[in-house]
Coordinates of C-alpha atoms in Angstrom, one line a residue:
M1 CA 0.1 0.1 -0.1
K2 CA 1.0 3.0 -1.3
I3 CA -0.2 7.0 0.5
L4 CA 0.6 10.2 -0.4
V5 CA -0.7 13.2 1.8
I6 CA -0.4 16.9 0.7
R7 CA -0.8 19.9 2.5
F8 CA 1.4 22.7 0.4
S9 CA 0.4 25.4 3.7
S10 CA 0.8 26.8 6.1
A11 CA 3.1 26.6 8.7
G12 CA 0.7 25.8 11.4
D13 CA -1.3 24.1 9.7
I14 CA 0.4 21.5 8.6
L15 CA 0.9 20.9 12.2
L16 CA -2.4 20.8 12.3
T17 CA -2.1 17.1 10.4
S18 CA 0.0 15.5 12.7
L19 CA -3.5 14.1 14.4
F20 CA -4.5 12.5 10.6
L21 CA -1.4 11.3 10.0
R22 CA -0.9 9.4 13.4
A23 CA -4.3 8.1 12.7
L24 CA -3.2 6.8 8.8
R25 CA -0.3 5.0 10.6
R26 CA -2.5 3.3 13.1
R27 CA -5.0 1.5 11.0
F28 CA -2.5 1.3 7.6
P29 CA 1.3 0.1 10.0
Q30 CA 3.2 -1.4 7.2
A31 CA 1.8 0.7 4.2
Q32 CA 4.6 4.1 2.6
I33 CA 2.7 7.0 3.4
D34 CA 4.2 10.3 1.4
F35 CA 4.0 13.7 2.9
L36 CA 4.0 16.5 -0.2
T37 CA 4.7 20.2 1.1
K38 CA 6.8 23.3 -0.1
E39 CA 9.9 23.5 0.3
Q40 CA 9.7 25.8 3.3
F41 CA 8.0 23.4 5.2
E42 CA 9.1 20.3 4.7
E43 CA 11.2 20.6 8.7
L44 CA 7.5 20.1 10.1
V45 CA 7.2 16.4 8.6
Q46 CA 10.7 15.1 7.5
H47 CA 11.4 13.7 11.3
S48 CA 7.9 12.4 11.5
P49 CA 7.6 8.2 12.4
H50 CA 4.4 9.0 11.2
I51 CA 5.6 9.2 7.4
N52 CA 8.6 7.4 4.9
H53 CA 9.6 10.3 3.0
S54 CA 8.6 14.2 2.6
I55 CA 8.3 15.1 -0.6
V56 CA 9.0 19.0 -1.4
L57 CA 7.6 21.9 -4.2
P58 CA 9.9 24.6 -4.7
S59 CA 8.6 27.5 -3.2
S60 CA 9.1 29.7 -6.6
S61 CA 7.2 26.7 -8.5
N62 CA 4.8 27.3 -11.6
F63 CA 2.6 25.7 -13.8
A64 CA 5.1 23.2 -15.5
D65 CA 6.7 22.6 -12.3
L66 CA 3.7 21.4 -11.1
I67 CA 2.8 18.9 -14.1
T68 CA 6.9 18.0 -14.0
L69 CA 6.4 17.1 -10.2
R70 CA 3.2 15.2 -10.8
G71 CA 5.4 13.2 -13.4
E72 CA 7.7 12.1 -10.9
L73 CA 4.9 11.3 -8.2
R74 CA 3.8 9.2 -10.8
K75 CA 6.7 6.2 -10.9
T76 CA 5.4 6.2 -7.0
N77 CA 2.0 4.3 -8.3
Y78 CA 0.7 5.6 -5.3
D79 CA -2.8 3.9 -4.1
I80 CA -4.7 6.3 -1.9
I81 CA -4.2 10.1 -2.7
F82 CA -5.1 12.5 0.7
D83 CA -5.7 17.2 0.0
L84 CA -6.0 17.8 2.9
H85 CA -5.6 21.5 1.0
N86 CA -7.9 21.1 -2.1
S87 CA -6.3 24.1 -4.2
L88 CA -5.4 24.8 -7.1
R89 CA -1.6 23.8 -6.8
S90 CA -3.5 20.1 -5.1
R91 CA -5.8 19.6 -8.0
I92 CA -3.2 20.4 -10.9
V93 CA -0.9 17.4 -8.9
R94 CA -3.6 14.9 -7.9
F95 CA -5.5 14.6 -11.1
R96 CA -4.8 11.5 -12.4
L97 CA -2.7 10.7 -9.4
G98 CA -3.0 7.1 -7.7
E99 CA -6.2 5.0 -7.8
Q100 CA -8.1 6.5 -5.2
R101 CA -8.6 10.3 -4.4
F102 CA -9.9 11.7 -1.2
V103 CA -10.5 15.7 -1.0
F104 CA -10.5 18.1 2.0
R105 CA -13.6 20.1 1.7
K106 CA -13.5 23.8 2.9
P107 CA -16.4 25.6 4.2
T108 CA -15.9 28.6 1.6
F109 CA -18.9 29.8 1.8
R110 CA -20.2 29.0 5.4
K111 CA -16.6 31.0 6.3
W112 CA -17.9 34.1 4.0
L113 CA -21.5 34.1 5.7
L114 CA -20.4 34.3 8.9
V115 CA -17.3 37.3 7.7
R116 CA -20.3 39.3 5.4
F117 CA -23.1 39.0 7.6
K118 CA -22.2 37.4 10.6
V119 CA -24.8 34.2 9.8
N120 CA -23.1 31.2 11.9
L121 CA -23.0 27.8 10.2
L122 CA -20.0 26.6 11.5
R123 CA -21.5 25.6 15.1
P124 CA -20.9 23.7 17.2
I125 CA -16.9 23.9 16.6
T126 CA -15.5 20.9 14.7
P127 CA -11.3 21.3 15.0
I128 CA -9.6 21.5 11.6
P129 CA -7.1 18.5 12.9
E130 CA -11.0 16.6 13.6
R131 CA -12.0 17.8 9.7
Y132 CA -8.9 16.1 8.6
L133 CA -9.8 12.7 9.9
D134 CA -13.2 13.1 8.2
V135 CA -11.1 13.1 4.9
G136 CA -10.6 9.4 6.3
K137 CA -13.7 8.0 7.1
S138 CA -13.3 5.9 4.3
Y139 CA -11.3 3.9 5.8
S140 CA -12.1 4.2 9.3
L141 CA -9.2 7.0 10.9
E142 CA -9.7 7.4 14.4
N143 CA -8.8 10.1 17.5
D144 CA -6.3 8.8 19.7
G145 CA -7.1 12.0 22.3
K146 CA -3.3 12.4 21.9
G147 CA -4.1 15.6 20.5
L148 CA -1.0 17.2 17.6
D149 CA 2.7 16.3 17.9
F150 CA 5.6 17.8 16.4
F151 CA 9.0 15.4 16.0
P152 CA 12.1 18.8 15.9
G153 CA 15.3 17.7 14.5
K154 CA 18.9 19.2 16.2
G155 CA 19.5 22.7 15.4
D156 CA 23.1 23.8 16.1
F157 CA 21.4 26.3 19.1
S158 CA 20.1 25.5 22.8
L159 CA 19.0 27.1 25.8
P160 CA 21.4 27.6 28.5
L161 CA 20.8 25.3 31.3
D162 CA 20.8 27.7 34.0
L163 CA 18.1 30.3 33.8
P164 CA 16.2 31.4 36.4
Q165 CA 12.9 29.4 36.4
P166 CA 10.2 29.9 35.3
L167 CA 10.9 30.1 31.9
I168 CA 7.6 32.4 30.1
A169 CA 8.0 32.7 26.6
L170 CA 6.2 35.6 24.7
A171 CA 5.4 36.0 20.6
P172 CA 4.6 38.8 19.8
G173 CA 4.2 38.5 16.2
A174 CA 1.7 36.6 13.4
R175 CA 1.7 37.7 10.1
H176 CA -1.1 39.9 9.7
F177 CA -1.9 43.1 11.5
T178 CA -5.4 42.2 13.0
K179 CA -3.9 38.8 14.7
R180 CA -1.4 40.8 16.5
W181 CA -2.1 41.8 20.4
P182 CA -0.2 44.9 20.5
A183 CA 3.8 45.5 21.0
E184 CA 3.2 47.5 23.6
K185 CA 0.6 45.6 26.0
Y186 CA 2.8 42.4 25.0
A187 CA 6.2 44.5 26.9
Q188 CA 3.3 45.5 29.7
L189 CA 2.6 42.0 30.1
G190 CA 6.4 40.8 30.3
G191 CA 7.2 43.6 32.9
T192 CA 4.2 42.3 34.9
L193 CA 5.5 38.6 34.3
L194 CA 8.9 39.4 35.7
E195 CA 7.9 41.5 38.3
E196 CA 5.3 39.1 39.8
R197 CA 6.8 35.9 39.2
G198 CA 10.7 36.5 38.3
G199 CA 11.8 34.3 36.1
T200 CA 13.7 34.7 32.7
L201 CA 11.3 36.0 30.1
L202 CA 11.8 34.7 25.9
L203 CA 10.8 36.2 23.2
L204 CA 10.5 34.1 20.4
G205 CA 9.0 34.4 16.5
G206 CA 10.0 34.4 12.6
A207 CA 12.8 36.4 11.3
D208 CA 10.2 38.6 9.7
E209 CA 8.8 39.4 13.6
V210 CA 12.3 40.6 14.8
E211 CA 11.4 44.8 15.0
I212 CA 8.3 44.0 16.5
G213 CA 10.6 42.1 19.2
K214 CA 12.9 44.5 19.5
D215 CA 10.3 47.3 20.6
V216 CA 9.1 44.3 23.6
E217 CA 12.4 43.7 24.1
A218 CA 13.0 47.2 24.0
A219 CA 10.1 48.9 25.6
I220 CA 10.6 45.7 29.3
G221 CA 13.4 48.3 29.7
N222 CA 17.5 47.1 29.9
G223 CA 18.8 44.4 33.2
K224 CA 15.7 42.4 33.6
N225 CA 15.9 38.4 32.6
V226 CA 14.9 38.8 29.1
L227 CA 16.4 37.0 26.5
N228 CA 14.9 38.0 22.7
L229 CA 15.3 35.6 20.7
V230 CA 13.5 36.8 17.6
G231 CA 14.1 35.6 14.0
T232 CA 18.0 33.6 15.7
T233 CA 16.1 30.3 15.6
T234 CA 14.6 27.4 13.3
L235 CA 11.4 25.7 13.6
S236 CA 12.9 22.9 14.9
E237 CA 15.0 24.7 17.8
V238 CA 12.1 26.7 18.6
A239 CA 9.7 23.6 19.4
Q240 CA 12.8 23.0 21.6
V241 CA 13.0 26.3 23.3
V242 CA 9.0 26.1 24.1
E243 CA 9.1 22.9 25.2
R244 CA 11.3 23.6 28.1
C245 CA 9.0 27.0 28.5
S246 CA 6.1 26.6 31.7
I247 CA 4.0 28.6 29.5
L248 CA 4.1 30.2 25.8
I249 CA 1.5 33.1 25.5
A250 CA 0.7 34.2 21.3
N251 CA -0.8 35.6 18.7
D252 CA -3.0 33.7 16.6
S253 CA 0.2 31.9 14.7
L254 CA 2.4 29.0 14.3
L255 CA 4.3 29.3 17.9
S256 CA 0.8 28.4 19.5
H257 CA 0.6 25.6 16.9
I258 CA 4.3 24.3 18.2
A259 CA 3.3 24.7 21.9
A260 CA 0.2 23.2 21.2
A261 CA 2.2 19.5 20.1
V262 CA 5.0 19.8 21.7
G263 CA 2.9 19.6 25.2
T264 CA 3.6 23.2 26.8
P265 CA 0.6 25.1 28.2
V266 CA -0.6 28.0 25.8
I267 CA -2.4 31.1 26.1
T268 CA -3.1 32.0 22.4
I269 CA -5.0 35.6 21.7
F270 CA -7.7 36.1 18.5
G271 CA -8.5 39.3 17.8
S272 CA -9.9 39.4 13.2
T273 CA -9.7 36.4 12.9
V274 CA -12.5 32.6 15.0
E275 CA -12.1 29.8 16.7
E276 CA -15.6 28.7 14.2
F277 CA -13.2 28.9 11.3
G278 CA -10.9 25.8 12.9
F279 CA -8.0 26.6 12.6
A280 CA -7.2 27.5 16.4
P281 CA -4.3 26.0 18.5
Y282 CA -5.6 22.1 19.4
G283 CA -5.6 20.2 23.1
E284 CA -6.1 20.7 26.3
A285 CA -3.5 23.2 27.3
V286 CA -5.3 25.3 24.7
T287 CA -6.4 28.8 26.2
I288 CA -8.4 31.1 24.3
L289 CA -8.9 34.5 24.6
Q290 CA -10.7 36.7 22.5
Q291 CA -13.2 39.8 23.0
S292 CA -16.4 37.2 21.8
D293 CA -19.3 40.1 21.6
L294 CA -18.1 42.2 18.8
D295 CA -20.7 42.4 16.4
C296 CA -17.5 43.1 13.7
R297 CA -15.5 39.9 14.6
P298 CA -14.8 38.0 12.2
C299 CA -14.0 40.9 10.1
T300 CA -11.7 38.6 7.8
T301 CA -10.7 34.3 7.4
V302 CA -6.8 34.9 7.5
G303 CA -6.3 39.1 8.2
R304 CA -6.1 42.3 7.7
S305 CA -3.4 44.8 7.7
E306 CA -5.6 47.3 9.4
C307 CA -9.1 47.3 10.8
P308 CA -11.7 48.5 8.8
R309 CA -13.2 51.0 11.4
K310 CA -10.0 51.6 12.9
H311 CA -11.1 50.9 16.4
F312 CA -9.3 47.8 16.8
H313 CA -11.0 46.6 19.3
C314 CA -11.1 42.8 19.1
M315 CA -7.2 43.9 20.0
N316 CA -7.2 46.4 22.1
L317 CA -9.9 45.2 24.7
I318 CA -8.0 42.8 25.7
R319 CA -5.7 43.8 29.3
V320 CA -2.7 42.8 30.2
D321 CA -4.3 41.8 33.7
D322 CA -6.7 38.7 31.5
I323 CA -4.0 37.2 30.2
T324 CA -2.1 37.4 33.9
D325 CA -5.7 36.0 35.3
A326 CA -5.3 33.0 32.8
I327 CA -2.0 32.6 34.0
A328 CA -2.7 32.0 37.0
G329 CA -5.1 29.2 35.8
K330 CA -2.3 27.6 34.2
L331 CA 1.1 28.8 36.6
D332 CA -0.5 28.4 40.3

């Protein structure tokens, strides 16, 4: 039996496939299971014991590259294709590939109704990892209740062993502005946590979030136990850092999913998007903070570069005290 699973992006969404991959391996312990993704996200799956091979699509691929890739994949003679992305690219790749093809059905229209008219047909909420399992319902894929997992590779970076405890991580970045709790509030939170709990504050994030990290670090002030790692670690390295932390406070971003996957308690702050879309961090250690009573939420399915109403209530109304109260429930 040869099986191909397709999910090209994004990083957090690929982590959300780990429940599906584990269930698939449990159902087909002897099968060859391969995972196709974009080159920049291979690190998220390449060390997973649930797959045999990771196959990559170059980041700058074009139509000809997709046709070439499909030709190469056809040589493997896959029996089953699970397309968990269902995009134009994945449709091109899976065309006439495999004996059986199963495709993730996106609730695009229902999401549009919720954003445009606030008509909510997405309740009860079914998280994306569980929706992925539905793609394999013909093979009775089962939820083992163990949440997500991530198997990072070995990196060159490691945290010093003598850092003052507890280790509390903040991830103030996110791809879109309306998914970011303000940097000044992260700084206030960081200062409060250091004053009340001591320990070490770790700032985490990707290479495109370096300026946000610097702003938060500068606002907290010199002489504090702050270690700014924003933009300095690989995905595997940051996963190992998060695993050592007592808690992570983050926006709705990749790092929230990493924390959930490695079992670190995480408080995730939601702004312009909502849990109903299904892409929230998944697991028992996850706490979601959001302004649920705003009539303007959600205003987008993915995020915006600015608040369309200019007030940004979805983030500005979330107080530092709301976060510290939630942390108390996790650490005390």
